[in-house]
């Protein structure tokens, strides 16, 4: 789904592995902040096949269900416990292998999300059949079996409402659609039938339809092929009105992209990506896609980006549909990545599934790595691996440096705790350490290992160690020893280059040490160590790895042979920024790289890697903020999109920090931004050039957005002209510049500007455009307008999935930060009830609180959630409050020095 030998540390790792093993055997977990132990389902009964019948009612928003579950009773028991939530069970019975029928007592527990069937006597071991009749609500929570609405225009140009019934069962919401054993290891076969009351509706599921008949009452009954054995969270059902485009891939697999009525053309890009991605993965894994069809469908109301249901992947509209005239290059690239991610799951996650949610990263981290392999193969012009570092790797490091981070593998139990680990650690750190491993063992052995893993474990469940075993067998390298240090410990090391020494024979000795990197700069008292694959390059061949080593101790001397290095050449650690660690140089050694950075002879991944490492050291108080600003002044000739993304990340974080202070520092910083951006903005201009590259198109949008944030008067003035022309129909704004132009106009506009944006919002049915406008609304500096934006966020005009991002946009500005936080407090009950147990809640909490910069505000946030609760976001709140305190320390430490530096730069 798309909302990581260590001689001394081995005993600690072994203890942690034993702990995990024991908790699995006992089936008990203890939640942070939850005093009640969590129990997995008993092993006395195992499902084999679900014969499932569903009848959604899109008039009354309810559904009826019947199922017969073929089960194996493995242990003597007088009760059967399985999952059910928000269902009314009208009838339950069990028939044993002798044909005897039992009517059990039925006890539902909302707290445990279970149904317990009680019997008068011990059940006979062996096969049995459990029948349920039940009803439920097609809810508006975007989980379980829910309703989604979109509006289309008919032939008479009148708006028409369309409702659909949609399943979103990950991670633990299958129990909301039918009684089941809702754990990933309890796989079964699903034989699904759907009754459609409106005969014009389409009904889709994981497998193709094998019969479509009209019943006596006029309803349609559609029966689907049986699925392969699979986990409950991968079951998919969609009923509603959709158009589609279709094609077959090179292996004859039928691929369809379903869209809202009238938007089938917008599915063509995703169709091309999907029909090329399936054969690519087949070739890469050397395992064929096992299902006869692959459907992708755009859903109007969807909480995450996409969900990898086997054979029927569901997507948020903006993650699947491409309008050639209105979709930006950034969004088109994102869609390619999301499609690549979900299709990778068809093998890695669906064919082979993690045993329990502790191993979620096996699904998400791996798919988040492989999506880049796929997109690099399909679209080499995207230079996607350079973007991986800015979009994935750096985000992981930023979160993982916090004390409130968590290991990639962390024992979880209750559904609320499961939802909370769908974060940058499971996805982005997971992908980053897989990338490091891929580089360590090489692509050929990596592919062999993946083939071993998939063939050995297909249609079953695995632990992380199973993956290491296959990769170790293929590569004959110590994969387990290396990777255990990265997945079972939170955080990562900083590799410090202590000194460099030239030997008489011409060789160079690089003395390095490792310690845990902490966001507050404090020394880690645990003395954690990692087994670190180290790589080196020199100024002779900056893009080539000249030497490799593995470091598992605190300090190590590494010798670069004389034939690989000459006197005066610099040595860089971690070329291409592949290793998941920070690198720290002395100011003198770092200064050696500046000429290569300025001339761009150092490869882009190394330029941005050096900048980001220095910025992390600045935030941790291990270097001064003026040092990173001085380094960026050497980068005014920079023209690489990904390097500018990293620079923009630094500038954006500093802008947020300085927006919390009074005085002239913030304005000086905006002037500094404009100095830094002048050359590249002049080079790119406003107008796309014929045949310009994909990356140049994206860079223009990025640079203009930064200039808007810096209140550049010329840019704001030109944006207003373009906005006026766009409104009048004289000349449409190109898609990649709409977001910065909308923000520019609203940041300096009035209520008229706000109303003009509202009219644009109401006049489009492209979700991407609505999303752009929503996220631009917080740019206003007018408190009264921002209050209207917050009210708009909660109105019926904004889809529930988008409300969070409108509020976040308000919280992103100096003027709106306190307004958004107060709004959340005032509306907490409603927001919590709407988004509880999902990614949107944690995202809302994180992005509206972490940009404060006082200890008092951290205490205020903590106290509010202590009093009001936030189940499923406890760790997020800890991380936000830790970040607030880090911001406060950073300002106190560097504000005066930073102001002095900026004054000197601006006065030149």
mmCIF file with all atom_site columns, C-alpha atoms in Angstrom, residues 90-186:
data_model
loop_
_atom_site.group_PDB
_atom_site.id
_atom_site.type_symbol
_atom_site.label_atom_id
_atom_site.label_alt_id
_atom_site.label_comp_id
_atom_site.label_asym_id
_atom_site.label_entity_id
_atom_site.label_seq_id
_atom_site.pdbx_PDB_ins_code
_atom_site.Cartn_x
_atom_site.Cartn_y
_atom_site.Cartn_z
_atom_site.occupancy
_atom_site.B_iso_or_equiv
_atom_site.pdbx_formal_charge
_atom_site.auth_seq_id
_atom_site.auth_comp_id
_atom_site.auth_asym_id
_atom_site.auth_atom_id
_atom_site.pdbx_PDB_model_num
ATOM 1  C CA . UNK A 1 90  ? -28.416 -12.396 12.256  1.00 0.00 ? 90  UNK A CA 1
ATOM 2  C CA . UNK A 1 91  ? -27.694 -16.094 12.134  1.00 0.00 ? 91  UNK A CA 1
ATOM 3  C CA . UNK A 1 92  ? -24.793 -18.458 12.767  1.00 0.00 ? 92  UNK A CA 1
ATOM 4  C CA . UNK A 1 93  ? -24.539 -22.232 12.607  1.00 0.00 ? 93  UNK A CA 1
ATOM 5  C CA . UNK A 1 94  ? -21.936 -24.935 12.281  1.00 0.00 ? 94  UNK A CA 1
ATOM 6  C CA . UNK A 1 95  ? -22.175 -28.253 10.470  1.00 0.00 ? 95  UNK A CA 1
ATOM 7  C CA . UNK A 1 96  ? -19.521 -30.851 11.326  1.00 0.00 ? 96  UNK A CA 1
ATOM 8  C CA . UNK A 1 97  ? -18.134 -33.632 9.152   1.00 0.00 ? 97  UNK A CA 1
ATOM 9  C CA . UNK A 1 98  ? -20.905 -35.982 10.312  1.00 0.00 ? 98  UNK A CA 1
ATOM 10 C CA . UNK A 1 99  ? -23.566 -33.564 9.120   1.00 0.00 ? 99  UNK A CA 1
ATOM 11 C CA . UNK A 1 100 ? -24.602 -32.560 12.647  1.00 0.00 ? 100 UNK A CA 1
ATOM 12 C CA . UNK A 1 101 ? -25.747 -28.934 12.902  1.00 0.00 ? 101 UNK A CA 1
ATOM 13 C CA . UNK A 1 102 ? -25.021 -26.739 15.925  1.00 0.00 ? 102 UNK A CA 1
ATOM 14 C CA . UNK A 1 103 ? -26.537 -23.344 16.804  1.00 0.00 ? 103 UNK A CA 1
ATOM 15 C CA . UNK A 1 104 ? -23.901 -21.557 18.885  1.00 0.00 ? 104 UNK A CA 1
ATOM 16 C CA . UNK A 1 105 ? -24.279 -18.583 21.187  1.00 0.00 ? 105 UNK A CA 1
ATOM 17 C CA . UNK A 1 106 ? -22.968 -15.414 19.538  1.00 0.00 ? 106 UNK A CA 1
ATOM 18 C CA . UNK A 1 107 ? -21.012 -12.823 21.524  1.00 0.00 ? 107 UNK A CA 1
ATOM 19 C CA . UNK A 1 108 ? -19.658 -9.729  19.823  1.00 0.00 ? 108 UNK A CA 1
ATOM 20 C CA . UNK A 1 109 ? -16.859 -7.640  21.349  1.00 0.00 ? 109 UNK A CA 1
ATOM 21 C CA . UNK A 1 110 ? -16.361 -4.184  19.876  1.00 0.00 ? 110 UNK A CA 1
ATOM 22 C CA . UNK A 1 111 ? -13.269 -3.654  22.017  1.00 0.00 ? 111 UNK A CA 1
ATOM 23 C CA . UNK A 1 112 ? -11.562 -6.832  20.823  1.00 0.00 ? 112 UNK A CA 1
ATOM 24 C CA . UNK A 1 113 ? -13.197 -6.657  17.362  1.00 0.00 ? 113 UNK A CA 1
ATOM 25 C CA . UNK A 1 114 ? -14.175 -10.320 17.636  1.00 0.00 ? 114 UNK A CA 1
ATOM 26 C CA . UNK A 1 115 ? -17.175 -12.623 17.576  1.00 0.00 ? 115 UNK A CA 1
ATOM 27 C CA . UNK A 1 116 ? -17.129 -15.634 19.883  1.00 0.00 ? 116 UNK A CA 1
ATOM 28 C CA . UNK A 1 117 ? -19.265 -18.672 19.059  1.00 0.00 ? 117 UNK A CA 1
ATOM 29 C CA . UNK A 1 118 ? -20.016 -20.794 22.103  1.00 0.00 ? 118 UNK A CA 1
ATOM 30 C CA . UNK A 1 119 ? -20.977 -24.499 21.854  1.00 0.00 ? 119 UNK A CA 1
ATOM 31 C CA . UNK A 1 120 ? -22.437 -26.873 24.408  1.00 0.00 ? 120 UNK A CA 1
ATOM 32 C CA . UNK A 1 121 ? -19.817 -29.525 23.845  1.00 0.00 ? 121 UNK A CA 1
ATOM 33 C CA . UNK A 1 122 ? -16.374 -30.074 22.365  1.00 0.00 ? 122 UNK A CA 1
ATOM 34 C CA . UNK A 1 123 ? -16.361 -29.810 18.574  1.00 0.00 ? 123 UNK A CA 1
ATOM 35 C CA . UNK A 1 124 ? -15.218 -32.754 16.523  1.00 0.00 ? 124 UNK A CA 1
ATOM 36 C CA . UNK A 1 125 ? -11.753 -32.388 14.994  1.00 0.00 ? 125 UNK A CA 1
ATOM 37 C CA . UNK A 1 126 ? -11.506 -32.111 11.227  1.00 0.00 ? 126 UNK A CA 1
ATOM 38 C CA . UNK A 1 127 ? -13.509 -30.395 8.532   1.00 0.00 ? 127 UNK A CA 1
ATOM 39 C CA . UNK A 1 128 ? -16.591 -28.333 9.346   1.00 0.00 ? 128 UNK A CA 1
ATOM 40 C CA . UNK A 1 129 ? -18.713 -25.644 7.749   1.00 0.00 ? 129 UNK A CA 1
ATOM 41 C CA . UNK A 1 130 ? -19.500 -22.393 9.498   1.00 0.00 ? 130 UNK A CA 1
ATOM 42 C CA . UNK A 1 131 ? -22.398 -20.313 8.155   1.00 0.00 ? 131 UNK A CA 1
ATOM 43 C CA . UNK A 1 132 ? -23.217 -16.675 8.836   1.00 0.00 ? 132 UNK A CA 1
ATOM 44 C CA . UNK A 1 133 ? -25.971 -14.319 7.748   1.00 0.00 ? 133 UNK A CA 1
ATOM 45 C CA . UNK A 1 134 ? -25.122 -10.707 8.519   1.00 0.00 ? 134 UNK A CA 1
ATOM 46 C CA . UNK A 1 135 ? -25.808 -7.082  7.608   1.00 0.00 ? 135 UNK A CA 1
ATOM 47 C CA . UNK A 1 136 ? -23.682 -3.950  7.733   1.00 0.00 ? 136 UNK A CA 1
ATOM 48 C CA . UNK A 1 137 ? -23.521 -0.304  6.810   1.00 0.00 ? 137 UNK A CA 1
ATOM 49 C CA . UNK A 1 138 ? -21.800 1.067   3.719   1.00 0.00 ? 138 UNK A CA 1
ATOM 50 C CA . UNK A 1 139 ? -20.045 3.595   5.936   1.00 0.00 ? 139 UNK A CA 1
ATOM 51 C CA . UNK A 1 140 ? -18.481 6.961   5.118   1.00 0.00 ? 140 UNK A CA 1
ATOM 52 C CA . UNK A 1 141 ? -15.180 6.232   6.922   1.00 0.00 ? 141 UNK A CA 1
ATOM 53 C CA . UNK A 1 142 ? -13.227 4.988   3.875   1.00 0.00 ? 142 UNK A CA 1
ATOM 54 C CA . UNK A 1 143 ? -12.511 1.632   5.527   1.00 0.00 ? 143 UNK A CA 1
ATOM 55 C CA . UNK A 1 144 ? -14.178 -1.758  5.466   1.00 0.00 ? 144 UNK A CA 1
ATOM 56 C CA . UNK A 1 145 ? -17.030 -1.824  2.940   1.00 0.00 ? 145 UNK A CA 1
ATOM 57 C CA . UNK A 1 146 ? -17.897 1.826   2.376   1.00 0.00 ? 146 UNK A CA 1
ATOM 58 C CA . UNK A 1 147 ? -19.643 4.220   0.036   1.00 0.00 ? 147 UNK A CA 1
ATOM 59 C CA . UNK A 1 148 ? -17.978 6.659   -2.321  1.00 0.00 ? 148 UNK A CA 1
ATOM 60 C CA . UNK A 1 149 ? -19.604 9.427   -4.334  1.00 0.00 ? 149 UNK A CA 1
ATOM 61 C CA . UNK A 1 150 ? -18.568 11.300  -7.441  1.00 0.00 ? 150 UNK A CA 1
ATOM 62 C CA . UNK A 1 151 ? -20.414 13.797  -9.636  1.00 0.00 ? 151 UNK A CA 1
ATOM 63 C CA . UNK A 1 152 ? -20.361 13.622  -13.414 1.00 0.00 ? 152 UNK A CA 1
ATOM 64 C CA . UNK A 1 153 ? -22.084 15.652  -16.118 1.00 0.00 ? 153 UNK A CA 1
ATOM 65 C CA . UNK A 1 154 ? -24.683 14.014  -18.369 1.00 0.00 ? 154 UNK A CA 1
ATOM 66 C CA . UNK A 1 155 ? -25.406 14.691  -22.032 1.00 0.00 ? 155 UNK A CA 1
ATOM 67 C CA . UNK A 1 156 ? -27.588 17.668  -21.049 1.00 0.00 ? 156 UNK A CA 1
ATOM 68 C CA . UNK A 1 157 ? -24.662 19.167  -19.070 1.00 0.00 ? 157 UNK A CA 1
ATOM 69 C CA . UNK A 1 158 ? -26.471 18.543  -15.792 1.00 0.00 ? 158 UNK A CA 1
ATOM 70 C CA . UNK A 1 159 ? -24.598 17.175  -12.770 1.00 0.00 ? 159 UNK A CA 1
ATOM 71 C CA . UNK A 1 160 ? -25.373 13.563  -11.875 1.00 0.00 ? 160 UNK A CA 1
ATOM 72 C CA . UNK A 1 161 ? -24.378 11.856  -8.610  1.00 0.00 ? 161 UNK A CA 1
ATOM 73 C CA . UNK A 1 162 ? -22.909 8.369   -8.756  1.00 0.00 ? 162 UNK A CA 1
ATOM 74 C CA . UNK A 1 163 ? -22.404 6.192   -5.687  1.00 0.00 ? 163 UNK A CA 1
ATOM 75 C CA . UNK A 1 164 ? -20.231 3.125   -5.513  1.00 0.00 ? 164 UNK A CA 1
ATOM 76 C CA . UNK A 1 165 ? -19.542 0.477   -2.883  1.00 0.00 ? 165 UNK A CA 1
ATOM 77 C CA . UNK A 1 166 ? -15.826 0.011   -2.272  1.00 0.00 ? 166 UNK A CA 1
ATOM 78 C CA . UNK A 1 167 ? -13.746 -2.251  -0.064  1.00 0.00 ? 167 UNK A CA 1
ATOM 79 C CA . UNK A 1 168 ? -10.644 -1.038  1.774   1.00 0.00 ? 168 UNK A CA 1
ATOM 80 C CA . UNK A 1 169 ? -9.683  -3.934  4.025   1.00 0.00 ? 169 UNK A CA 1
ATOM 81 C CA . UNK A 1 170 ? -6.056  -3.166  4.876   1.00 0.00 ? 170 UNK A CA 1
ATOM 82 C CA . UNK A 1 171 ? -4.828  -3.567  7.435   1.00 0.00 ? 171 UNK A CA 1
ATOM 83 C CA . UNK A 1 172 ? -7.551  -5.023  9.645   1.00 0.00 ? 172 UNK A CA 1
ATOM 84 C CA . UNK A 1 173 ? -10.874 -4.005  8.110   1.00 0.00 ? 173 UNK A CA 1
ATOM 85 C CA . UNK A 1 174 ? -11.937 -7.227  6.385   1.00 0.00 ? 174 UNK A CA 1
ATOM 86 C CA . UNK A 1 175 ? -13.746 -7.875  9.683   1.00 0.00 ? 175 UNK A CA 1
ATOM 87 C CA . UNK A 1 176 ? -15.928 -4.855  8.857   1.00 0.00 ? 176 UNK A CA 1
ATOM 88 C CA . UNK A 1 177 ? -17.132 -6.530  5.639   1.00 0.00 ? 177 UNK A CA 1
ATOM 89 C CA . UNK A 1 178 ? -17.575 -10.148 6.707   1.00 0.00 ? 178 UNK A CA 1
ATOM 90 C CA . UNK A 1 179 ? -16.793 -12.343 9.752   1.00 0.00 ? 179 UNK A CA 1
ATOM 91 C CA . UNK A 1 180 ? -13.326 -13.747 9.162   1.00 0.00 ? 180 UNK A CA 1
ATOM 92 C CA . UNK A 1 181 ? -9.940  -14.727 10.538  1.00 0.00 ? 181 UNK A CA 1
ATOM 93 C CA . UNK A 1 182 ? -8.451  -11.312 9.809   1.00 0.00 ? 182 UNK A CA 1
ATOM 94 C CA . UNK A 1 183 ? -4.753  -12.060 10.205  1.00 0.00 ? 183 UNK A CA 1
ATOM 95 C CA . UNK A 1 184 ? -2.321  -12.181 7.261   1.00 0.00 ? 184 UNK A CA 1
ATOM 96 C CA . UNK A 1 185 ? -1.039  -15.677 8.117   1.00 0.00 ? 185 UNK A CA 1
ATOM 97 C CA . UNK A 1 186 ? -4.533  -17.191 8.093   1.00 0.00 ? 186 UNK A CA 1
#
